[in-house]
Short mmCIF file of C-alpha atoms in Angstrom, two decimals:
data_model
loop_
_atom_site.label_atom_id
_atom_site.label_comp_id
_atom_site.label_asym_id
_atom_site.label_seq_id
_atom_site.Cartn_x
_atom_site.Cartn_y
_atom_site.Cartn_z
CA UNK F 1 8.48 -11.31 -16.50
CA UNK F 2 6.69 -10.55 -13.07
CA UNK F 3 2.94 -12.08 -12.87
CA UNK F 4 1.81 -8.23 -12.25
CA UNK F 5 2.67 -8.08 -16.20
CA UNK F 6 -0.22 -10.17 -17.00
CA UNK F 7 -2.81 -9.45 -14.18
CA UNK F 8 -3.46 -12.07 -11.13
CA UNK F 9 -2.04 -15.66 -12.22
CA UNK F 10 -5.36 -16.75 -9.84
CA UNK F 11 -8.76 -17.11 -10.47
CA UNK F 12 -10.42 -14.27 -8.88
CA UNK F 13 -14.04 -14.25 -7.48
CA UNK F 14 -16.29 -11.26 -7.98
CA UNK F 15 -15.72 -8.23 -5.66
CA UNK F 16 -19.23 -6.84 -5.92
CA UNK F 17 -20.22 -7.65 -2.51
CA UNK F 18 -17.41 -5.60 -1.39
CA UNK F 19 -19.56 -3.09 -0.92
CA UNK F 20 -21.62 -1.21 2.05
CA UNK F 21 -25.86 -1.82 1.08
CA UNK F 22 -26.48 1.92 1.36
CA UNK F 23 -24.63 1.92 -2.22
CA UNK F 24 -27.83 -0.51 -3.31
CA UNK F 25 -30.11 1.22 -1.80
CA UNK F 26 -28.73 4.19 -3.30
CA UNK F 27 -28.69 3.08 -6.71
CA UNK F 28 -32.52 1.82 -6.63
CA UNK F 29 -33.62 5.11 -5.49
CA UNK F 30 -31.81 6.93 -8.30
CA UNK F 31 -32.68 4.18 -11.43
CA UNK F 32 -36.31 5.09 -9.71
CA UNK F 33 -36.22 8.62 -9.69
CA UNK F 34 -34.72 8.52 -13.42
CA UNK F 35 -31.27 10.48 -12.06
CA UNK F 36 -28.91 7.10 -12.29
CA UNK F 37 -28.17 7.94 -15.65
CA UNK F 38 -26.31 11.63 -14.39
CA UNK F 39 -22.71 11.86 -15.87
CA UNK F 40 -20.59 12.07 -12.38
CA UNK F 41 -17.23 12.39 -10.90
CA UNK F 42 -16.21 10.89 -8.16
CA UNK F 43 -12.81 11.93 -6.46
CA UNK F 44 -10.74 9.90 -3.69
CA UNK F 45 -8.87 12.43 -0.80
CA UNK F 46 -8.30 12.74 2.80
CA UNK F 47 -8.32 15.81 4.34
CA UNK F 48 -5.34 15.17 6.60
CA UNK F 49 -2.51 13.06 6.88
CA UNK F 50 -2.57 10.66 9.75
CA UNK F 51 -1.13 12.77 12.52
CA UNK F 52 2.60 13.53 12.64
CA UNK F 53 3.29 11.91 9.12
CA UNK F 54 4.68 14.65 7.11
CA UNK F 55 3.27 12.78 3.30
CA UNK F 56 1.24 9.76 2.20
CA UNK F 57 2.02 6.94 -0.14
CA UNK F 58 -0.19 5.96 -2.92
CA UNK F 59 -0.58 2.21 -3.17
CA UNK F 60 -2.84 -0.54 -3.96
CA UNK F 61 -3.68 1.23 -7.32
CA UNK F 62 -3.02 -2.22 -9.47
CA UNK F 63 -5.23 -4.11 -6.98
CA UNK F 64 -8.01 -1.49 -7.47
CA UNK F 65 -7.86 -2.13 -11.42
CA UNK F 66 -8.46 -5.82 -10.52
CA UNK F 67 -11.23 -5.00 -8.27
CA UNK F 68 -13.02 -2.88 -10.92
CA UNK F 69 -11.97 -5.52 -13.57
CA UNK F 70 -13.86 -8.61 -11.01
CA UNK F 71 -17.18 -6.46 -10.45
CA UNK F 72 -19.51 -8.45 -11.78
CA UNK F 73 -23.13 -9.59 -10.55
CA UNK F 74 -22.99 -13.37 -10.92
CA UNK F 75 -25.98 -15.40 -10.44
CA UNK F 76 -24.89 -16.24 -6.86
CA UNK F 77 -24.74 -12.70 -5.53
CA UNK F 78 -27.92 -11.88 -7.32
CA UNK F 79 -29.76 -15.12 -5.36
CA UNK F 80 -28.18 -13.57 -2.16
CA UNK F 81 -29.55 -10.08 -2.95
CA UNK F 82 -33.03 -11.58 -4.43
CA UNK F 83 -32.96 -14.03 -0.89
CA UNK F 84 -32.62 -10.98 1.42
CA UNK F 85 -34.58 -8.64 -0.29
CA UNK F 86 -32.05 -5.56 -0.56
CA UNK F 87 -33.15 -4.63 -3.91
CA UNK F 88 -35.53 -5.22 -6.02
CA UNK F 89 -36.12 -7.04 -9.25
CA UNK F 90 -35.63 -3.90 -11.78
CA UNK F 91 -32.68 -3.12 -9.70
CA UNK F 92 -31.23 -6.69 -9.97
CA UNK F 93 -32.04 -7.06 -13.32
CA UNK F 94 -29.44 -4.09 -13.96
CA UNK F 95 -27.03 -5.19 -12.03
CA UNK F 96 -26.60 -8.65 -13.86
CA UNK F 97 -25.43 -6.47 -16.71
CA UNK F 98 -23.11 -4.22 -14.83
CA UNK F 99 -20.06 -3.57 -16.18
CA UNK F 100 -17.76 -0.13 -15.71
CA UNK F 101 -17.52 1.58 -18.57
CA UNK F 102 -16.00 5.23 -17.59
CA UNK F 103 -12.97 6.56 -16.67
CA UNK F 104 -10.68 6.13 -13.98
CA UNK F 105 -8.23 8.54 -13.79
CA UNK F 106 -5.49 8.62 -10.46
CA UNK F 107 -2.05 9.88 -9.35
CA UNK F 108 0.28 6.47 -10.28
CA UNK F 109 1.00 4.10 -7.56
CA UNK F 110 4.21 4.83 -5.72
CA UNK F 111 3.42 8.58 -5.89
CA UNK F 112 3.20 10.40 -3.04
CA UNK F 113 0.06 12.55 -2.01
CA UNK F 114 -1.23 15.29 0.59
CA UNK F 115 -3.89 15.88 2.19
CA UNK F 116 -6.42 17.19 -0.57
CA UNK F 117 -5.04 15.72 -3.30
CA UNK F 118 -6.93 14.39 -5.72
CA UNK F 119 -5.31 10.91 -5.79
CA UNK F 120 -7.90 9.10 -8.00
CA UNK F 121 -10.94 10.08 -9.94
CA UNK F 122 -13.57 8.06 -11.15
CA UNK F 123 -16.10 9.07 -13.77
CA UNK F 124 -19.05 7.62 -15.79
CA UNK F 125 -22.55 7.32 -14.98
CA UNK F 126 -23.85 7.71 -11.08
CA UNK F 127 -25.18 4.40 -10.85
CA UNK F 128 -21.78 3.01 -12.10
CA UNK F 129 -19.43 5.06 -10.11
CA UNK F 130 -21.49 4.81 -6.71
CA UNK F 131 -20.95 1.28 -6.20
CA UNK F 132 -17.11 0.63 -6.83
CA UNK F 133 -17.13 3.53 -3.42
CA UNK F 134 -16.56 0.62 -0.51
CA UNK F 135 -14.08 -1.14 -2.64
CA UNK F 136 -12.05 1.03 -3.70
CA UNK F 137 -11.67 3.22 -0.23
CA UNK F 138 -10.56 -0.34 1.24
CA UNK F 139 -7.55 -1.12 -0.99
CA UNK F 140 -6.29 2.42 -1.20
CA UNK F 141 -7.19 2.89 2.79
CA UNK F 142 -5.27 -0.10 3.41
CA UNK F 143 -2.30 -0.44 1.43
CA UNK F 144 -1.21 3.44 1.50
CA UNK F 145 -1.57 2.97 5.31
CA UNK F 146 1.37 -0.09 5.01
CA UNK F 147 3.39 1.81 2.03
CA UNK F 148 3.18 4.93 4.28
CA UNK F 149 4.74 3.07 6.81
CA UNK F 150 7.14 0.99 5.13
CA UNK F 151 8.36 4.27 3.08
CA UNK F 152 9.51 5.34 6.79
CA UNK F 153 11.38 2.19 7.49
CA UNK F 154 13.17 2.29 4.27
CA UNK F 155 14.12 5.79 5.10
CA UNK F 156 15.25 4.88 8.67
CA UNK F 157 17.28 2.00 7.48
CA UNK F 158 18.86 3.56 4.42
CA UNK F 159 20.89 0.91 2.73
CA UNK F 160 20.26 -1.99 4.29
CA UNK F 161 17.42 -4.28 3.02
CA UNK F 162 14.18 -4.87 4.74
CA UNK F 163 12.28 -7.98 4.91
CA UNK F 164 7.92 -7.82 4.91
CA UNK F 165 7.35 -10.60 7.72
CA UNK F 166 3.81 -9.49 9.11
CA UNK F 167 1.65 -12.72 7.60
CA UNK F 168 0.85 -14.08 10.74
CA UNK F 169 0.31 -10.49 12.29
CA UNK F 170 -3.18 -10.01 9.99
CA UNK F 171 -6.00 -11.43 7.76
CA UNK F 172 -4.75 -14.19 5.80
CA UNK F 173 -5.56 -12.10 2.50
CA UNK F 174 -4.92 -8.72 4.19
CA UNK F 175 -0.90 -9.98 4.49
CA UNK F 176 -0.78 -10.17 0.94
CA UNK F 177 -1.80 -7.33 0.58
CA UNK F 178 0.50 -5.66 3.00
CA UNK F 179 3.53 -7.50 1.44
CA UNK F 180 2.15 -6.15 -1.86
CA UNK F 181 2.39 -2.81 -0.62
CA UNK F 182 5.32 -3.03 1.63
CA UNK F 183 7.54 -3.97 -1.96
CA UNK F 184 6.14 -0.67 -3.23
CA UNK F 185 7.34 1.21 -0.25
CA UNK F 186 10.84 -0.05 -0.02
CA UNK F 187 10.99 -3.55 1.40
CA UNK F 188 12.67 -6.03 -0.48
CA UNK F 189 11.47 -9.43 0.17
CA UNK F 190 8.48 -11.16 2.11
CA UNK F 191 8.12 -14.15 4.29
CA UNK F 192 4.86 -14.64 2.46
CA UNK F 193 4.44 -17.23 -0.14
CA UNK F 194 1.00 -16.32 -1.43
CA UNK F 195 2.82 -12.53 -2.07
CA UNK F 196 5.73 -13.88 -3.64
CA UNK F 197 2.79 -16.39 -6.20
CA UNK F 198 1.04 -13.76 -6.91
CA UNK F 199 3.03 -10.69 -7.12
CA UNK F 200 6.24 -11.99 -7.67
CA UNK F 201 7.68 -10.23 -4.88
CA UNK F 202 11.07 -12.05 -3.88
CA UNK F 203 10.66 -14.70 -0.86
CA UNK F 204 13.21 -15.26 1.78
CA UNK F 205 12.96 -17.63 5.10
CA UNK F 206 14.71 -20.51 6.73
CA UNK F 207 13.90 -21.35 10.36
CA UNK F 208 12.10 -20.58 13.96
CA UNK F 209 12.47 -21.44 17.06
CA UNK F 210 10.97 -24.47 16.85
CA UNK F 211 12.77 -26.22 14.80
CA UNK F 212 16.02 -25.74 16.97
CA UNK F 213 13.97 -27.11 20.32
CA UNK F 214 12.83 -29.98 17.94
CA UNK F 215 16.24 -31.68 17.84
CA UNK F 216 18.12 -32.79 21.36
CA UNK F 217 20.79 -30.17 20.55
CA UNK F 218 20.84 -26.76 19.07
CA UNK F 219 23.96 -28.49 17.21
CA UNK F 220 21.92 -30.83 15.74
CA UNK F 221 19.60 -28.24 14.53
CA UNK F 222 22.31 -26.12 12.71
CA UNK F 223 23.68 -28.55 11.50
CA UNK F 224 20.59 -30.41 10.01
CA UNK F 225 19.75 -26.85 8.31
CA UNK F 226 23.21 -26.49 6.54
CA UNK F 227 23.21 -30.15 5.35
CA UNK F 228 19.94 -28.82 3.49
CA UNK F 229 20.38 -25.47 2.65
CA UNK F 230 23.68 -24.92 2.53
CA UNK F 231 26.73 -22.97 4.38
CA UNK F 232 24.89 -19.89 3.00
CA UNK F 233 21.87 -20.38 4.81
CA UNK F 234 21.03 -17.44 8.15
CA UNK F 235 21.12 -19.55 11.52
CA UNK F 236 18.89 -18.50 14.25
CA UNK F 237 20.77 -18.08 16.79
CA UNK F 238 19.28 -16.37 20.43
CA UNK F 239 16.94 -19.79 21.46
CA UNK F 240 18.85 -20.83 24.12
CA UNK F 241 22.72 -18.49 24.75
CA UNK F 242 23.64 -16.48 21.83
CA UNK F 243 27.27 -16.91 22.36
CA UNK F 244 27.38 -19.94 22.67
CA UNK F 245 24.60 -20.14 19.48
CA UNK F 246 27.15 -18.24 17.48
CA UNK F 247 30.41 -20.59 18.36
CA UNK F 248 28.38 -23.64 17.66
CA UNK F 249 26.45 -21.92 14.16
CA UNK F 250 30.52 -20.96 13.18
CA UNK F 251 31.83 -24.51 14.12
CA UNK F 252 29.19 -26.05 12.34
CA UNK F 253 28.68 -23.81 8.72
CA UNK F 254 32.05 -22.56 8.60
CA UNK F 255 33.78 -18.81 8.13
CA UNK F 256 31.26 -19.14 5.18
CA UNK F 257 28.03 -19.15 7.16
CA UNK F 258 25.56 -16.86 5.14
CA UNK F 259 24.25 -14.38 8.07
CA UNK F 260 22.84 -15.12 11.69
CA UNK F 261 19.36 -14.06 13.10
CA UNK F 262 18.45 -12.07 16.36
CA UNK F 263 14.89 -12.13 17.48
CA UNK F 264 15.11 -10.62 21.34
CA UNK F 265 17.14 -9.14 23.40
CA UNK F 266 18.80 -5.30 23.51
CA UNK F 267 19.28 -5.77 19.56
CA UNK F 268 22.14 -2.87 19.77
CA UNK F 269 24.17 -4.89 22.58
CA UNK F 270 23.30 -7.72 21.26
CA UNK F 271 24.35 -7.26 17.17
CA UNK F 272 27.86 -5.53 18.46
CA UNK F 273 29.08 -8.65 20.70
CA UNK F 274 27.39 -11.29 18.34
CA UNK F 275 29.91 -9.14 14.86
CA UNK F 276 32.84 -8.78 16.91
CA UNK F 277 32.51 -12.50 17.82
CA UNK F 278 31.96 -13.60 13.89
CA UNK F 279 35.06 -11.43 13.52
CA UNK F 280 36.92 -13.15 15.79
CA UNK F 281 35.80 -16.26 14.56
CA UNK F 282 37.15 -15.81 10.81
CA UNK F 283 33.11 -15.20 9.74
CA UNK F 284 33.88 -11.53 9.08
CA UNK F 285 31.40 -11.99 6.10
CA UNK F 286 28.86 -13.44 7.46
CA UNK F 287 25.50 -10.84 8.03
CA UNK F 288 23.49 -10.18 11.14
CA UNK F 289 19.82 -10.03 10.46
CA UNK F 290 17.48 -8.55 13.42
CA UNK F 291 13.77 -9.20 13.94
CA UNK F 292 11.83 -8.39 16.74
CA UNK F 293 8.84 -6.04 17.27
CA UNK F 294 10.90 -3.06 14.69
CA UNK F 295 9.40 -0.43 13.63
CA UNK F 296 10.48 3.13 12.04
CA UNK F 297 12.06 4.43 15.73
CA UNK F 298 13.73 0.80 16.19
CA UNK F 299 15.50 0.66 13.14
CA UNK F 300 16.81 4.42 13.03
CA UNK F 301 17.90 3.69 16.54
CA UNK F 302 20.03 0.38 15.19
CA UNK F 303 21.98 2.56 12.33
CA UNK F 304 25.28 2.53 14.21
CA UNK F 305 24.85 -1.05 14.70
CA UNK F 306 26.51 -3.79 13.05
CA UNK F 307 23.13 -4.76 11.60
CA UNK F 308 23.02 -6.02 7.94
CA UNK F 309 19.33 -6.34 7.57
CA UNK F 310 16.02 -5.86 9.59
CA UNK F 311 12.75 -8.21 9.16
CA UNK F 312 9.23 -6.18 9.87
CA UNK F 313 6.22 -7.63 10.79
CA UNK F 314 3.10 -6.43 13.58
CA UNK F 315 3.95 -2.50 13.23
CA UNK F 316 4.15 -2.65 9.26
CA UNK F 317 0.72 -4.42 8.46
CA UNK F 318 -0.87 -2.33 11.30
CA UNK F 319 0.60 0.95 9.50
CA UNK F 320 3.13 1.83 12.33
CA UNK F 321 0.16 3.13 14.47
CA UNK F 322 -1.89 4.06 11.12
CA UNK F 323 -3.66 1.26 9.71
CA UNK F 324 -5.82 3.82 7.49
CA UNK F 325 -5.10 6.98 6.26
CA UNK F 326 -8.92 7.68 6.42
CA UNK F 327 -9.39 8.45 2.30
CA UNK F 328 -12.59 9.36 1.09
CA UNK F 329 -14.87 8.98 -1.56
CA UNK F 330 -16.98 11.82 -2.64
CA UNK F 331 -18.92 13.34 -5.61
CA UNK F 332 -17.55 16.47 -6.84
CA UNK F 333 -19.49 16.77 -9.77
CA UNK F 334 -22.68 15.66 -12.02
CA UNK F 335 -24.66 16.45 -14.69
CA UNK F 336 -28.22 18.18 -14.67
CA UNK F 337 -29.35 15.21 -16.66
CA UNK F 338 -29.14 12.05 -18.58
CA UNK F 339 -28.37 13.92 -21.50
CA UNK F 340 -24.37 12.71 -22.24
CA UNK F 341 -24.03 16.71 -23.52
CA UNK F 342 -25.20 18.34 -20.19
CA UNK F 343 -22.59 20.20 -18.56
CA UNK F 344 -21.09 19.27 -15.38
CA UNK F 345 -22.07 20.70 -11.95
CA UNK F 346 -19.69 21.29 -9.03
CA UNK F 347 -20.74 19.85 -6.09
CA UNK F 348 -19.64 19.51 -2.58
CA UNK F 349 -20.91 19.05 1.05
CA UNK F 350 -21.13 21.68 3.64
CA UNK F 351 -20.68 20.74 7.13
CA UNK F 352 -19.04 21.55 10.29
CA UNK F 353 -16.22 19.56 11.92
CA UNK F 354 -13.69 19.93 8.80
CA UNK F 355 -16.11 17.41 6.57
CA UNK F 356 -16.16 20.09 3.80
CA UNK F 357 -15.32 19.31 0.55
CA UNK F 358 -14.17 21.36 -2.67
CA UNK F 359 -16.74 20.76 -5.65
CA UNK F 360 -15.54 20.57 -9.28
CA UNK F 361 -13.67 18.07 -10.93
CA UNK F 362 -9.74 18.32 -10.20
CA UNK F 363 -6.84 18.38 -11.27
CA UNK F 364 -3.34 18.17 -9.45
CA UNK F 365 0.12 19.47 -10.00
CA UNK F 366 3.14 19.34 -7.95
CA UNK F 367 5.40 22.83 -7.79
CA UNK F 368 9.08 22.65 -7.71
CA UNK F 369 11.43 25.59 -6.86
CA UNK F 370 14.60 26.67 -8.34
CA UNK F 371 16.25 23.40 -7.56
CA UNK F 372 13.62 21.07 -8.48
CA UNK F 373 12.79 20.23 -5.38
CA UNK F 374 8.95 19.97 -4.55
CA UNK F 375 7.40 23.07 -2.93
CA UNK F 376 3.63 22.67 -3.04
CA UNK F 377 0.89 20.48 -4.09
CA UNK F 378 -1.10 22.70 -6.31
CA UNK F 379 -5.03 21.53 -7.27
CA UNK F 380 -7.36 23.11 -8.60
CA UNK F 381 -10.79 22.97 -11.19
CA UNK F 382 -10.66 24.55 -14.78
CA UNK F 383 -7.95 25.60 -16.73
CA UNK F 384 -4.79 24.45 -15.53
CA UNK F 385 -2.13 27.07 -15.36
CA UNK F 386 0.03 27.20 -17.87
CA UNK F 387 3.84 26.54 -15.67
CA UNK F 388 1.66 23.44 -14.20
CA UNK F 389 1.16 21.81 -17.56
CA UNK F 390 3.85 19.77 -17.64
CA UNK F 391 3.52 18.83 -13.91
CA UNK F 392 0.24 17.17 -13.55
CA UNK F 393 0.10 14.28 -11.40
CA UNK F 394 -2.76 12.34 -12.39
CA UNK F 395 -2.61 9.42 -15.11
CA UNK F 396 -5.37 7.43 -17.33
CA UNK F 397 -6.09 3.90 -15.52
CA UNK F 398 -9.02 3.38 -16.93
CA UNK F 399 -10.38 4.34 -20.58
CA UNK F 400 -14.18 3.50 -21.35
CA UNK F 401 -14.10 0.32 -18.83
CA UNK F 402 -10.78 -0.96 -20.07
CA UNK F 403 -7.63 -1.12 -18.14
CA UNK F 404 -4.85 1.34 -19.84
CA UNK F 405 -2.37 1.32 -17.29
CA UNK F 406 -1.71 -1.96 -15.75
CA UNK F 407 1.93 -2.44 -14.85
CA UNK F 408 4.80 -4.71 -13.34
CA UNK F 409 5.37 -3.90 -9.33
CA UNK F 410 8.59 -2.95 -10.02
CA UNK F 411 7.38 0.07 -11.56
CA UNK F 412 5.79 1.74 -8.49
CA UNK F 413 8.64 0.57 -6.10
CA UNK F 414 10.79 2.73 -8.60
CA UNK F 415 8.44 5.99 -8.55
CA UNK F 416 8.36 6.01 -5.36
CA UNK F 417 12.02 6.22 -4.87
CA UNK F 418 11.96 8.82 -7.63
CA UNK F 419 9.06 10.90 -5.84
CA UNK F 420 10.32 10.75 -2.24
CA UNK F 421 14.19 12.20 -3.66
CA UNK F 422 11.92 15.15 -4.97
CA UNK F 423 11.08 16.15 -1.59
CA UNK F 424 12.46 18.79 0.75
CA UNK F 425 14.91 16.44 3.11
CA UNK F 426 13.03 16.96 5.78
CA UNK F 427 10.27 14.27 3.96
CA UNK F 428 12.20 11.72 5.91
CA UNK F 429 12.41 13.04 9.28
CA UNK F 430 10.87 10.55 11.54
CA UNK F 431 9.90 13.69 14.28
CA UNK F 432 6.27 14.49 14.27
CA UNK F 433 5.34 17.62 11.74
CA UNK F 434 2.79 18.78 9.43
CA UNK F 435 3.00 17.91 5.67
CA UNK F 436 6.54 18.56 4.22
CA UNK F 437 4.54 21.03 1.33
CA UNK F 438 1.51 22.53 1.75
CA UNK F 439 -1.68 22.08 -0.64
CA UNK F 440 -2.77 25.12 -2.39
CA UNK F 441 -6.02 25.68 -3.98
CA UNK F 442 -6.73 27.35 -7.19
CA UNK F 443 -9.88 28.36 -8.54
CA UNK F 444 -11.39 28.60 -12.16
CA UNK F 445 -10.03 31.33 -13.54
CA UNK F 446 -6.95 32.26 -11.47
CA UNK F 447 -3.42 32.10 -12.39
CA UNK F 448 -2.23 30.14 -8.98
#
């Protein structure tokens, strides 16, 4: 069973200070004027893909369920907000007995999403929604930025496996993250240990660079690495000559020598002389693994290459160029009152420089054509149309302040496959475009 089954297999300190102090501030002026109370809906969207990406990735949605899980107002966060005088004393005095108790509903992690779409929705009371804004836009923010981009890599290298090595590229928590999200977009392993504890991601590594200039002879090295992992083990092999590196690596593990790692150099030149010489050599099943600055363009440009596997680490956990893919957090709707039986009122901002938004409270569906293949994002407020009923993308997380949908990693890696093969082909195309399906917008009362 993977440790996602069961929730984080750490103790996890509260995330309420995850948050930006206007959502304090916010909340004191509304208990105040008597409107915190005001059934709302809150709805996460961008309203554009990060430019030339052609769809988005949702991921991070189990880590926002943990977030919303670990908001709580302990006594130390209260001293630090008493101490510094953000709120008051009414105000604190709520908080200390904040829990969420609406409804958190979302498209499920691994889908993929436009812009416009809807991809979670969170409802309950103002004062409740308002604060989990900060913390929620950074998971989602961050990890569809890395999914995004790993979804890309897996596309560019098709069957060969891809290896999440960015730790040492980012925050020390941020790279779990990353690895996290990297899994759900097609990698299959990590470098990272605290990834593989507490996601149960799979965990690969043997050796740098330094531990072949540690020994007087990169014989000695490969050889002291075989003794303890075995003939199976990868060798590093471009520290000093790789040539000579792969004679010596042969000589020393035998025709059984697990694979062989190339970290500079022209990786195409380099991977064709270094299999023909394992050929020669009797290693014909031994793998080459490259590393090495890759991202999406690297990789597609290695696919006639003799390559067996590809490790990823600065362009994935800085999004291949997007680290963000600049989500927002907005109310779409509220009540006229406290009153739990007052209707709901659209609501939306109006301003210039394409920061509009759509009031209402949404719903999303994906179209397919004749084929089943995907041929627009449809969203809309109200009834939902009757051939869209069966083809609603958004799912209950969150019931009444209790976690509904919590579920193993593998899950997400899976839908994602699933949604990207729904696709037109041209999903994958690593050339700059706009969205692969546009997002249509249907209002109450029409038939789409």
């Amino acid at each position: 069973m993977s440790t996602a089954d069961i929730g984080l297999p750490v103790e996890v300190p509260s995330t309420a200070l995850f948050t930006d102090q206007y959502e304090l501030t916010m909340l004191q002026a509304a208990l105040k004027a008597g409107t915190a109370g005001r059934r709302s809906v809150f709805e996460v969207f961008t309203r554009r893909l990060p430019e030339g990406r052609r769809y988005g990735v949702v991921a991070g949605t189990g880590r926002v369920l943990d977030a919303v899980e670990n908001f709580r107002f302990d006594a130390g966060v209260l001293g630090f907000l008493r101490e510094r005088g953000i709120v008051g004393e009414e105000t604190l005095d709520w908080l200390a007995n904040y829990r969420f108790s609406g409804d958190i509903w979302g498209y499920p992690e691994g889908e993929v999403y436009f812009p416009g779409s809807p991809v979670m929705r969170v409802e309950g009371s103002f004062a409740e929604c308002v604060l989990l804004e900060t913390v929620i836009l950074s998971i989602l923010n961050h990890d569809s930025a890395i999914a995004a981009a790993a979804s890309r890599m897996a596309s560019a290298a098709g069957e060969r496996p891809l290896i999440e090595m960015g730790a040492r590229r980012t925050h020390e928590l941020a790279a779990v993250a990353a690895a996290r999200a990297a899994y759900v977009g097609g990698f299959a392993s990590t470098s990272d240990l605290a990834a593989g504890f507490r996601y149960g991601i799979p965990t690969v590594g043997t050796s740098a660079h330094a531990f072949t200039l540690l020994h007087d002879r990169e014989r000695d090295a490969f050889q002291a690495q075989v003794n303890t992992m075995g003939r199976g083990t990868t060798l590093l092999v471009d520290t000093y000559d790789v040539a000579e590196a792969v004679r010596t690596a042969v000589e020393v593990a035998g025709p059984q020598l697990g694979a062989v790692r190339i970290d500079s150099g022209d990786l195409l030149l380099v991977a064709h002389r270094v299999r023909q010489q394992l050929d020669e050599l009797g290693a014909t099943s031994t793998k080459i693994i490259v590393t090495s600055d890759l991202d999406e363009y690297a990789i597609a440009s290695l696919a006639a290459a003799p390559v067996d596997a590809y490790g990823v680490g600065t362009r994935l956990v800085t999004g291949s160029g997007h680290p963000t893919c600049s989500m927002v957090y907005k109310l779409v709707a509220r009540a006229g009152s406290a009153d739990p039986k007052a209707p709901l009122v659209p609501v939306a901002k109006k301003a210039t420089g394409g920061k509009t938004s759509i009031g209402g409270r949404k719903w999303a569906a994906r179209r397919l054509d004749e084929q089943g293949v995907a041929e627009a994002e449809v969203v809309g407020a109200g009834p939902v149309p009757d051939g869209l009923v069966d083809r609603q993308l958004l799912v209950e997380l969150v019931k009444g302040g209790e976690v509904v949908a919590r579920e193993p990693l593998d899950a997400p890696r899976e839908r994602h496959i699933a949604a990207l093969a729904a696709l037109p082909l041209s999903a994958t195309q690593l050339s700059q475009g706009e969205p692969v399906i546009p997002t249509e917008y249907v209002h109450e009362g029409s038939a789409g």
